[in-house]
mmCIF file of N, CA and C in Angstrom:
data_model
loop_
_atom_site.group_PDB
_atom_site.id
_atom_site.type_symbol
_atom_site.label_atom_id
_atom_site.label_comp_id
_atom_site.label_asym_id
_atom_site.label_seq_id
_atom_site.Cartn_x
_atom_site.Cartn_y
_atom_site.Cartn_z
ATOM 1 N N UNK M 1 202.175 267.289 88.160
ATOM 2 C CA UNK M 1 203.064 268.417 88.299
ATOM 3 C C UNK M 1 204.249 268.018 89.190
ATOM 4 N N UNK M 2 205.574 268.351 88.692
ATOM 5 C CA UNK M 2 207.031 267.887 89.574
ATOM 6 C C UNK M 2 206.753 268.953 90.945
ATOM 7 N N UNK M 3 206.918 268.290 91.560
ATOM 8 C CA UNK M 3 207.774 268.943 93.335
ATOM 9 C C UNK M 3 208.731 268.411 93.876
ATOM 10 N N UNK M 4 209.537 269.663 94.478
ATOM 11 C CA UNK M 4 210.516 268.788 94.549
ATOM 12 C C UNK M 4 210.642 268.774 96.364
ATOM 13 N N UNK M 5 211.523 266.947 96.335
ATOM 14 C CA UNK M 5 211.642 266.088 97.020
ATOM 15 C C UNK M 5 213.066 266.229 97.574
ATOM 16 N N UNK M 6 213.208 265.850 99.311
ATOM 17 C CA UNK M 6 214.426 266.100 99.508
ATOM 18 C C UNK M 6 214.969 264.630 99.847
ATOM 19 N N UNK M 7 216.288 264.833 98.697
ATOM 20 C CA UNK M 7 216.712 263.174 98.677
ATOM 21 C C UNK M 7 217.347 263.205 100.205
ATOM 22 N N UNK M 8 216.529 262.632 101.197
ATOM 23 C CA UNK M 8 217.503 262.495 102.393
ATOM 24 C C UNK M 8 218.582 260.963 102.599
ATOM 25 N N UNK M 9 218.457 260.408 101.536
ATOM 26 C CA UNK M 9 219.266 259.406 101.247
ATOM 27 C C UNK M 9 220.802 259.751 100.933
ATOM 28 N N UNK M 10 220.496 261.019 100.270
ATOM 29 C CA UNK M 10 221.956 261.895 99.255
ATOM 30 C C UNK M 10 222.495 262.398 100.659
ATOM 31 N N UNK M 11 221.558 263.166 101.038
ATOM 32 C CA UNK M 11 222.251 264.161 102.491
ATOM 33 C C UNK M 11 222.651 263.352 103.760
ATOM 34 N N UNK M 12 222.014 262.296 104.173
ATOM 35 C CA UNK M 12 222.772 261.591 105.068
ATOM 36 C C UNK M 12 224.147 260.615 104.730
ATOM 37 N N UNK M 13 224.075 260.307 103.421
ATOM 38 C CA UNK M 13 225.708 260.374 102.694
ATOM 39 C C UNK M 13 226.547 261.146 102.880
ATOM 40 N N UNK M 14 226.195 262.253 101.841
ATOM 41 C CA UNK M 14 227.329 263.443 102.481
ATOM 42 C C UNK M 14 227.761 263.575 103.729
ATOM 43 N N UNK M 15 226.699 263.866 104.760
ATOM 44 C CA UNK M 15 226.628 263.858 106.384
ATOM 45 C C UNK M 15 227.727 262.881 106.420
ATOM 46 N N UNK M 16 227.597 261.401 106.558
ATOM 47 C CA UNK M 16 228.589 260.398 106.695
ATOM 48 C C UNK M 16 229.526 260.464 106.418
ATOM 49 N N UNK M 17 229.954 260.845 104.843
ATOM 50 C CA UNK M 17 231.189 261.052 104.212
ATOM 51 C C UNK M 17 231.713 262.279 105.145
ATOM 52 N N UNK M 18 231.359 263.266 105.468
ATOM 53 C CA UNK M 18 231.931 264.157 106.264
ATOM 54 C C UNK M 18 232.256 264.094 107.341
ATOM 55 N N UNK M 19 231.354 262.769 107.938
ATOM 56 C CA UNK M 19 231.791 262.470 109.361
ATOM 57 C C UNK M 19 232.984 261.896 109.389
ATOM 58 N N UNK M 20 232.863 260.848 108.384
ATOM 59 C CA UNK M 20 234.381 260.171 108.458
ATOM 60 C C UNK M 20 235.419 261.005 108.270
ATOM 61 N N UNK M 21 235.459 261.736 107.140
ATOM 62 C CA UNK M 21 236.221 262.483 106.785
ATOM 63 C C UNK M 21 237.249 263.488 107.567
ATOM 64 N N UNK M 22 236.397 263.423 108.788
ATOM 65 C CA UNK M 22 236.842 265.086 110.010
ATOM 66 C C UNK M 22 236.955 264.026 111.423
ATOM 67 N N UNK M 23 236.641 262.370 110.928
ATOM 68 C CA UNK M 23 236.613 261.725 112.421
ATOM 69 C C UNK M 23 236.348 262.450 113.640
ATOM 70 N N UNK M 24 235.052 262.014 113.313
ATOM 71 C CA UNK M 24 233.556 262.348 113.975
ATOM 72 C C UNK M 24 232.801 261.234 114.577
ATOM 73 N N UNK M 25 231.882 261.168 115.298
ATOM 74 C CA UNK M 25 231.132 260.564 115.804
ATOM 75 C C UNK M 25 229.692 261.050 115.660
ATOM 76 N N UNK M 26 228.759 260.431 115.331
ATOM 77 C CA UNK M 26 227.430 261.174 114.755
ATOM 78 C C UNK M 26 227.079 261.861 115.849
ATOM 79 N N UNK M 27 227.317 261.729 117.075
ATOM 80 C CA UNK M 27 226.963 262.548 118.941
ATOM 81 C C UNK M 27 228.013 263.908 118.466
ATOM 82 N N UNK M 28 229.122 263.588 117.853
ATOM 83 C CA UNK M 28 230.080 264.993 117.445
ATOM 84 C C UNK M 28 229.438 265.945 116.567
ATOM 85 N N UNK M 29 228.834 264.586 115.500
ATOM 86 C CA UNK M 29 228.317 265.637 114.358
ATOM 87 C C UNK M 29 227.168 266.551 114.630
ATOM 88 N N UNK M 30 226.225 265.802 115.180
ATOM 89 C CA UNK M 30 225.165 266.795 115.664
ATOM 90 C C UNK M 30 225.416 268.058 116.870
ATOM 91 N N UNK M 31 226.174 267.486 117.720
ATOM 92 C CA UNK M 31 226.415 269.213 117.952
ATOM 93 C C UNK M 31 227.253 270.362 117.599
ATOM 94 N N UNK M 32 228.391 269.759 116.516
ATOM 95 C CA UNK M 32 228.513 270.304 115.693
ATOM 96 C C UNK M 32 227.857 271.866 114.881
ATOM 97 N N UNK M 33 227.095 270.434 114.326
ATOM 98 C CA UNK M 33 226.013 270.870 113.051
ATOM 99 C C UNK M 33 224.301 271.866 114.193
ATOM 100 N N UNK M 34 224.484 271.360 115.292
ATOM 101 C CA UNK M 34 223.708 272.177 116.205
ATOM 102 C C UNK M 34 222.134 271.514 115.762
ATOM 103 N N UNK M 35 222.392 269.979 115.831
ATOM 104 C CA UNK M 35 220.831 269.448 115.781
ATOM 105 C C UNK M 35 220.637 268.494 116.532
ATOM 106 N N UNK M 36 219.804 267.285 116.930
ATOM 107 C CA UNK M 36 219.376 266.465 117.804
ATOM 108 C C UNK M 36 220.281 265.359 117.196
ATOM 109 N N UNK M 37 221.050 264.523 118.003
ATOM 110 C CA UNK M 37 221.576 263.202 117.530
ATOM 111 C C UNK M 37 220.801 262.222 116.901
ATOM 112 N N UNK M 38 219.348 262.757 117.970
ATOM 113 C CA UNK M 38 218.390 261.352 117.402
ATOM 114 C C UNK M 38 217.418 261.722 116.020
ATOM 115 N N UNK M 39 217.602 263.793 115.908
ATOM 116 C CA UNK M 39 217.438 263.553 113.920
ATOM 117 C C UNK M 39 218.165 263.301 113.597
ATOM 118 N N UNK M 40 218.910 262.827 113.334
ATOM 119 C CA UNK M 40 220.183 262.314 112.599
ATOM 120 C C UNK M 40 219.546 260.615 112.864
ATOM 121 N N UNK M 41 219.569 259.794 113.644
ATOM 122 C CA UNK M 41 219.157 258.619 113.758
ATOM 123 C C UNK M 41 217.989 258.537 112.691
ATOM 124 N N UNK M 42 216.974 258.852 113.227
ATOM 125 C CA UNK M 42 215.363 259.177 111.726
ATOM 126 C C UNK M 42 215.928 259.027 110.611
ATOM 127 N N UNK M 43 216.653 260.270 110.534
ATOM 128 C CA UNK M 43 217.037 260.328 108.929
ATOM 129 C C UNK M 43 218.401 259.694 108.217
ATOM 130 N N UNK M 44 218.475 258.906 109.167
ATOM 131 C CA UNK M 44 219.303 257.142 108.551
ATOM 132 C C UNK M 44 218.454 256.359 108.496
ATOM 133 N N UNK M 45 217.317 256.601 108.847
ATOM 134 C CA UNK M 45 216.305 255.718 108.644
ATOM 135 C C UNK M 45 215.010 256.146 107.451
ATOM 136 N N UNK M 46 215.599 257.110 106.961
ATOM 137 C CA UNK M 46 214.252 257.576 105.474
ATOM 138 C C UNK M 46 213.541 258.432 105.945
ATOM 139 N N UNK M 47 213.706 259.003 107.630
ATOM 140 C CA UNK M 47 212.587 259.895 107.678
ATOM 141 C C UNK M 47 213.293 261.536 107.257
ATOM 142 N N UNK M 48 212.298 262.709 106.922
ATOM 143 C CA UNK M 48 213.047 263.664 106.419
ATOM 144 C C UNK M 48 213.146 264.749 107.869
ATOM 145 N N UNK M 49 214.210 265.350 108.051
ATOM 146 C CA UNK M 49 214.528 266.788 108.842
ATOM 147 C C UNK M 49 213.413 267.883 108.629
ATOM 148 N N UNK M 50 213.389 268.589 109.637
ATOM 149 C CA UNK M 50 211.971 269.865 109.296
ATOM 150 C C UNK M 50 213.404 271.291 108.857
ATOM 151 N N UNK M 51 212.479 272.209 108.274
ATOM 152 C CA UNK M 51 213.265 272.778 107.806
ATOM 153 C C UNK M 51 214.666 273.762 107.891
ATOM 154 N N UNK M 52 214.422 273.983 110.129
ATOM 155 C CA UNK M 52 215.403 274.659 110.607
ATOM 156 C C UNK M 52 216.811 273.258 110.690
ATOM 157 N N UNK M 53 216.479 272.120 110.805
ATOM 158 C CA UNK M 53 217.536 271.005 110.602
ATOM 159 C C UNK M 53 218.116 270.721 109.505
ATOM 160 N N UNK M 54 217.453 271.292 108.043
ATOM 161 C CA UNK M 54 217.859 270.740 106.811
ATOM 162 C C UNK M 54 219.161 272.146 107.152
ATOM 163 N N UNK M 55 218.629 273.107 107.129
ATOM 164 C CA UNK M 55 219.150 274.434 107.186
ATOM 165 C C UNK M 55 220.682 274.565 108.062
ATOM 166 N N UNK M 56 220.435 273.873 108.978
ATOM 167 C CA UNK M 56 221.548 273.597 110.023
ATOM 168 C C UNK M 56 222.289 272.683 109.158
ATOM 169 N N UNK M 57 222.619 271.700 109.004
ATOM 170 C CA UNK M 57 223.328 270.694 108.114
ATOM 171 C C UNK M 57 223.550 270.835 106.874
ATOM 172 N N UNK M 58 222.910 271.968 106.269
ATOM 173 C CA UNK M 58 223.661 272.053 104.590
ATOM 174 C C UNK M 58 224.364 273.496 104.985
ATOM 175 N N UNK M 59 224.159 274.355 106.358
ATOM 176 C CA UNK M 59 225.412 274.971 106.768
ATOM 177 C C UNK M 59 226.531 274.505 107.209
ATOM 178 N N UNK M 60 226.351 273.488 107.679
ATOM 179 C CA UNK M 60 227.734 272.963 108.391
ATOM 180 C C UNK M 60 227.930 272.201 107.424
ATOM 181 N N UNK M 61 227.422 271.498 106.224
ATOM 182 C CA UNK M 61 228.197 270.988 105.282
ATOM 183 C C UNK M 61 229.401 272.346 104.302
ATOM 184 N N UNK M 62 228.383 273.362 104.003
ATOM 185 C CA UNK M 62 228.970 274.328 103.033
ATOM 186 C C UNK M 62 228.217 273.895 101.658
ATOM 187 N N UNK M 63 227.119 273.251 101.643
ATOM 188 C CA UNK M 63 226.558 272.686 100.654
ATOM 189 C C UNK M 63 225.454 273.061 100.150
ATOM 190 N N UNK M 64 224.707 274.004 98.849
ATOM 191 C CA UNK M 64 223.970 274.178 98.415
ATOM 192 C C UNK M 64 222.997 273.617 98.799
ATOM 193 N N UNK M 65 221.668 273.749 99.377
ATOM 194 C CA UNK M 65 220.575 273.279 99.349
ATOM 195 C C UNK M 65 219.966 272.644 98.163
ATOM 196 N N UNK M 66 220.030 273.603 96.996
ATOM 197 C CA UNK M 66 219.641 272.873 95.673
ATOM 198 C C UNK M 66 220.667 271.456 95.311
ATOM 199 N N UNK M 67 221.233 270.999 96.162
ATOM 200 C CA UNK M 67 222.400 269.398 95.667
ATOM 201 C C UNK M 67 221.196 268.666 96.362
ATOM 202 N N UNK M 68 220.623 268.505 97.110
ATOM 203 C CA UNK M 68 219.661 267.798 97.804
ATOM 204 C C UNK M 68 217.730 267.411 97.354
ATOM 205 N N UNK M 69 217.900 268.585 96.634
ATOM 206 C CA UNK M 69 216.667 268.921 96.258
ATOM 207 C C UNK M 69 215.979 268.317 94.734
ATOM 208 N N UNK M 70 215.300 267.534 94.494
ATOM 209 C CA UNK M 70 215.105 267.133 93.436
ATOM 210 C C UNK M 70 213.895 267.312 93.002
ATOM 211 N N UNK M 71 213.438 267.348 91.444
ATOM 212 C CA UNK M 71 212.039 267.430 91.319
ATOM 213 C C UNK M 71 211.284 266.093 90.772
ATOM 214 N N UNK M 72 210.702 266.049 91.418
ATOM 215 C CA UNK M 72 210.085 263.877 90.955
ATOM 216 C C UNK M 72 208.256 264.215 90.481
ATOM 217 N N UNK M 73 207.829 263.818 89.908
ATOM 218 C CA UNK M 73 206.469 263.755 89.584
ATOM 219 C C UNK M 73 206.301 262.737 90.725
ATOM 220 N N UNK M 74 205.225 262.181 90.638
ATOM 221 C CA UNK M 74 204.170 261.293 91.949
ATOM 222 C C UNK M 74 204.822 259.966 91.428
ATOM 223 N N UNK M 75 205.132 259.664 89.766
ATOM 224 C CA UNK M 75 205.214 258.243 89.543
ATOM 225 C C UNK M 75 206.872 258.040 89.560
ATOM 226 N N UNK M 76 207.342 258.721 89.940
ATOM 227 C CA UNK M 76 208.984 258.796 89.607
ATOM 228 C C UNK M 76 209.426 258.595 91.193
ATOM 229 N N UNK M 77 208.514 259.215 92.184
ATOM 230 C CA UNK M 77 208.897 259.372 93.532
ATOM 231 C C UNK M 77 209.379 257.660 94.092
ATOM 232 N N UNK M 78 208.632 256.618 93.943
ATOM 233 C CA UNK M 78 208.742 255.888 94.458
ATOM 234 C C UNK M 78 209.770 255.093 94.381
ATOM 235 N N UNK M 79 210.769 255.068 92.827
ATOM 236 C CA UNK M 79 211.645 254.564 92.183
ATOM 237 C C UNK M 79 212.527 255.068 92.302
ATOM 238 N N UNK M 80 213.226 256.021 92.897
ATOM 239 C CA UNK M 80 214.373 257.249 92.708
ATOM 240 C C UNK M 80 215.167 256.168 93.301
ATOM 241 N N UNK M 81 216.053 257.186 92.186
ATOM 242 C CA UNK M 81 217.917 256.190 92.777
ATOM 243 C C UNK M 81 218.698 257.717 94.083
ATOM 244 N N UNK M 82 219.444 256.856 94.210
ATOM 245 C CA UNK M 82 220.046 258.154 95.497
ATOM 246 C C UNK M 82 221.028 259.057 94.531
ATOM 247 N N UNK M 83 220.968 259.641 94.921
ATOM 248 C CA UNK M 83 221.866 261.202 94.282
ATOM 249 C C UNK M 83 223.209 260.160 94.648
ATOM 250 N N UNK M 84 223.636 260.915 93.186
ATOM 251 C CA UNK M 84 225.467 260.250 92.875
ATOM 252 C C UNK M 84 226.483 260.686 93.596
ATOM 253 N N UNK M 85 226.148 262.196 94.660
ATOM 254 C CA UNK M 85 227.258 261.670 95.500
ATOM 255 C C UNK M 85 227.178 261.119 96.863
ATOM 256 N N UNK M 86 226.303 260.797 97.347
ATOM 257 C CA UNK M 86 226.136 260.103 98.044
ATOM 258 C C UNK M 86 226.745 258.481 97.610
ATOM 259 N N UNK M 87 226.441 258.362 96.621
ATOM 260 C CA UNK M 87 226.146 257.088 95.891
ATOM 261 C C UNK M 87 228.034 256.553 95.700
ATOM 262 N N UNK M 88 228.684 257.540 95.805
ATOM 263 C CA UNK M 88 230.084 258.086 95.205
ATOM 264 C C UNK M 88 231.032 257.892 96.710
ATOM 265 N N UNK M 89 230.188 258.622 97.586
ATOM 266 C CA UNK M 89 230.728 258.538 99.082
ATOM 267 C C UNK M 89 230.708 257.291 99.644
ATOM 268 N N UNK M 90 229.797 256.677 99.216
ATOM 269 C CA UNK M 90 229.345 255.345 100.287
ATOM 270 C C UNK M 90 230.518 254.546 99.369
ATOM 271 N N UNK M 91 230.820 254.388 98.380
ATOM 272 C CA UNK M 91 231.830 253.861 97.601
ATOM 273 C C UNK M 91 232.967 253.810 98.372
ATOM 274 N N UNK M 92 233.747 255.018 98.464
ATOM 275 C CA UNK M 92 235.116 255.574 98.812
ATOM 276 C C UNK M 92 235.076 255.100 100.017
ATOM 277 N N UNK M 93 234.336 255.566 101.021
ATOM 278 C CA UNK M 93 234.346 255.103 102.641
ATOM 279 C C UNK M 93 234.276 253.357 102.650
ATOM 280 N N UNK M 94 234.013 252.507 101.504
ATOM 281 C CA UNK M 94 234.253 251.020 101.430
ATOM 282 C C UNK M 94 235.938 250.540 101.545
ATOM 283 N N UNK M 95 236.595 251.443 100.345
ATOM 284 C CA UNK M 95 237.898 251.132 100.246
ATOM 285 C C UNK M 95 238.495 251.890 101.807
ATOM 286 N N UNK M 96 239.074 251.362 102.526
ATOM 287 C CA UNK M 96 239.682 251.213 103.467
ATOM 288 C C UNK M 96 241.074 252.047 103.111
ATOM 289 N N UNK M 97 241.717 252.071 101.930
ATOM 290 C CA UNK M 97 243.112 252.604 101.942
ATOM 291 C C UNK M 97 243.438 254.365 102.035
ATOM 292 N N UNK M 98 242.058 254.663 101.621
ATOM 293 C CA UNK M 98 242.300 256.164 101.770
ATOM 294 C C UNK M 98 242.205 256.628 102.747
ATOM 295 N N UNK M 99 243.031 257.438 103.199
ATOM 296 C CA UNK M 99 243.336 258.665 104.676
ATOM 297 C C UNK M 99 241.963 258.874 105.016
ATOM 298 N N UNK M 100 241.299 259.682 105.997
ATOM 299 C CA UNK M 100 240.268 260.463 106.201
ATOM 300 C C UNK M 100 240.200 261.958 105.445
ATOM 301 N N UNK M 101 241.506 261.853 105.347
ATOM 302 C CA UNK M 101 242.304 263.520 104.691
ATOM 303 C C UNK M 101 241.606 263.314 103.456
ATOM 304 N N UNK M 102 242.055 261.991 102.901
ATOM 305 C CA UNK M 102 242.438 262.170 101.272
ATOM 306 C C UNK M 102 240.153 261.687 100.960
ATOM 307 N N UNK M 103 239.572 261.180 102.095
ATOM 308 C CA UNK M 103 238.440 261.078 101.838
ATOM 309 C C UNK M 103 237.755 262.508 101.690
ATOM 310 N N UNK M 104 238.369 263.383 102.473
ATOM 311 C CA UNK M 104 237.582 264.912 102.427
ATOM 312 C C UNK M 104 237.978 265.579 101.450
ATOM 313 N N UNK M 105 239.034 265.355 100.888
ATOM 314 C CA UNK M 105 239.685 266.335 99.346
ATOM 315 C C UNK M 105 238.825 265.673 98.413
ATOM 316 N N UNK M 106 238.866 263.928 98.332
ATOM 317 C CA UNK M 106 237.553 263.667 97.118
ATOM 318 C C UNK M 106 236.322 263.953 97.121
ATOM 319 N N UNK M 107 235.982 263.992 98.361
ATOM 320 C CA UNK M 107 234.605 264.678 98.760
ATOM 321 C C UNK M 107 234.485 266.074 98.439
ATOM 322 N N UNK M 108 235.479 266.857 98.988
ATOM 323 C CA UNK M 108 234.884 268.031 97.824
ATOM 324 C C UNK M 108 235.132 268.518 96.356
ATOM 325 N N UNK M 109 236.086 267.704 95.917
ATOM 326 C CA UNK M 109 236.246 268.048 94.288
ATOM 327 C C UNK M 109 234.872 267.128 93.669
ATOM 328 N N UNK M 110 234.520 266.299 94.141
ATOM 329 C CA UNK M 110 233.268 265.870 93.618
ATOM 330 C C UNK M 110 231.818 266.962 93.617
ATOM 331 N N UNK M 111 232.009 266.953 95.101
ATOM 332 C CA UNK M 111 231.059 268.413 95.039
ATOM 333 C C UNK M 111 231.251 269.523 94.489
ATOM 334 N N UNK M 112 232.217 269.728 94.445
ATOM 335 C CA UNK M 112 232.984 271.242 93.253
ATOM 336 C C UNK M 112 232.194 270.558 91.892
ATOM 337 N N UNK M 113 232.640 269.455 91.316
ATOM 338 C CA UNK M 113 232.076 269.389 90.083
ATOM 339 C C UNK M 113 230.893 269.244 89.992
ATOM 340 N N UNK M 114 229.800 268.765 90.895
ATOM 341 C CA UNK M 114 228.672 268.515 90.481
ATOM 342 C C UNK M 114 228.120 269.740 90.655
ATOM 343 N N UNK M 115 228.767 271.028 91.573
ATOM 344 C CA UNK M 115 228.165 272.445 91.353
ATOM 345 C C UNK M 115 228.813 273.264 90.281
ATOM 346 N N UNK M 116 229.960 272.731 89.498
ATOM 347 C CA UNK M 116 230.136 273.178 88.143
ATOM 348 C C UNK M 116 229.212 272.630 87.205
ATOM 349 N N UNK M 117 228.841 271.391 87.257
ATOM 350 C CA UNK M 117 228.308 270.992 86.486
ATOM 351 C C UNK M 117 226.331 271.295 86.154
ATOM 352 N N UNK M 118 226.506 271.970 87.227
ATOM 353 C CA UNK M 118 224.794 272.422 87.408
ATOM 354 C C UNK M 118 225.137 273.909 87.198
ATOM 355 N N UNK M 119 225.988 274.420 87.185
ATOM 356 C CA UNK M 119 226.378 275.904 86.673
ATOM 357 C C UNK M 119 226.272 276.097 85.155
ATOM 358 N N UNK M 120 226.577 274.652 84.522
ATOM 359 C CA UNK M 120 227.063 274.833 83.257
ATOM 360 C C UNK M 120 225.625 274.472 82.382
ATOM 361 N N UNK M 121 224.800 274.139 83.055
ATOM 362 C CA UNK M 121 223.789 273.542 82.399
ATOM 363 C C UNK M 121 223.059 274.783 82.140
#
């Protein structure tokens, strides 16, 4: 039976992409976002947030909870690829030429589409 799994691979992307984006410091972002610096450390490291931290950070993103949330059977869990925008962010933050500005406008028309695109389905 699927349950679903929280890609914390996808969400500490976004997290990143947003940090850069607003030039931040992960000590900025977390009090910010109103959580421990050192969850944020864990969960650069694969471990997952409890649920008042997921809650805190997909508020201060502005980001659907369901973008994070995936459903994996037991044999699918171990193989998962990271959610595409994460996958999309870690990209953009490579190339060096874009603003921080122009990183946060692609960052959210990407997210605009991937919540059109789960609208449309």
């Amino acid at each position: 039976m699927p349950e679903a799994t929280l890609d914390v691979e996808a969400l500490v992307g976004v997290l990143d992409a947003q940090r850069q984006a607003k030039g931040l410091s992960w000590r900025q972002l977390a009090s910010k976002a109103g959580v421990s610096q050192s969850t944020l450390t864990r969960m650069q490291q694969g471990k997952r947030p409890d649920v008042d931290t997921f809650a805190s950070l997909i508020r201060w993103l502005g980001i659907p909870a369901e973008q994070f949330l995936t459903a994996q059977t037991h044999k699918t869990r171990k193989n998962s690829e990271p959610h595409p925008v994460a996958v999309i962010s870690t990209y953009l933050r490579a190339k060096k030429e874009m603003s921080p500005e122009t990183l946060h406008a692609v960052d959210e028309l990407i997210q605009a589409a991937f919540k059109l695109a789960k609208e449309i389905k």
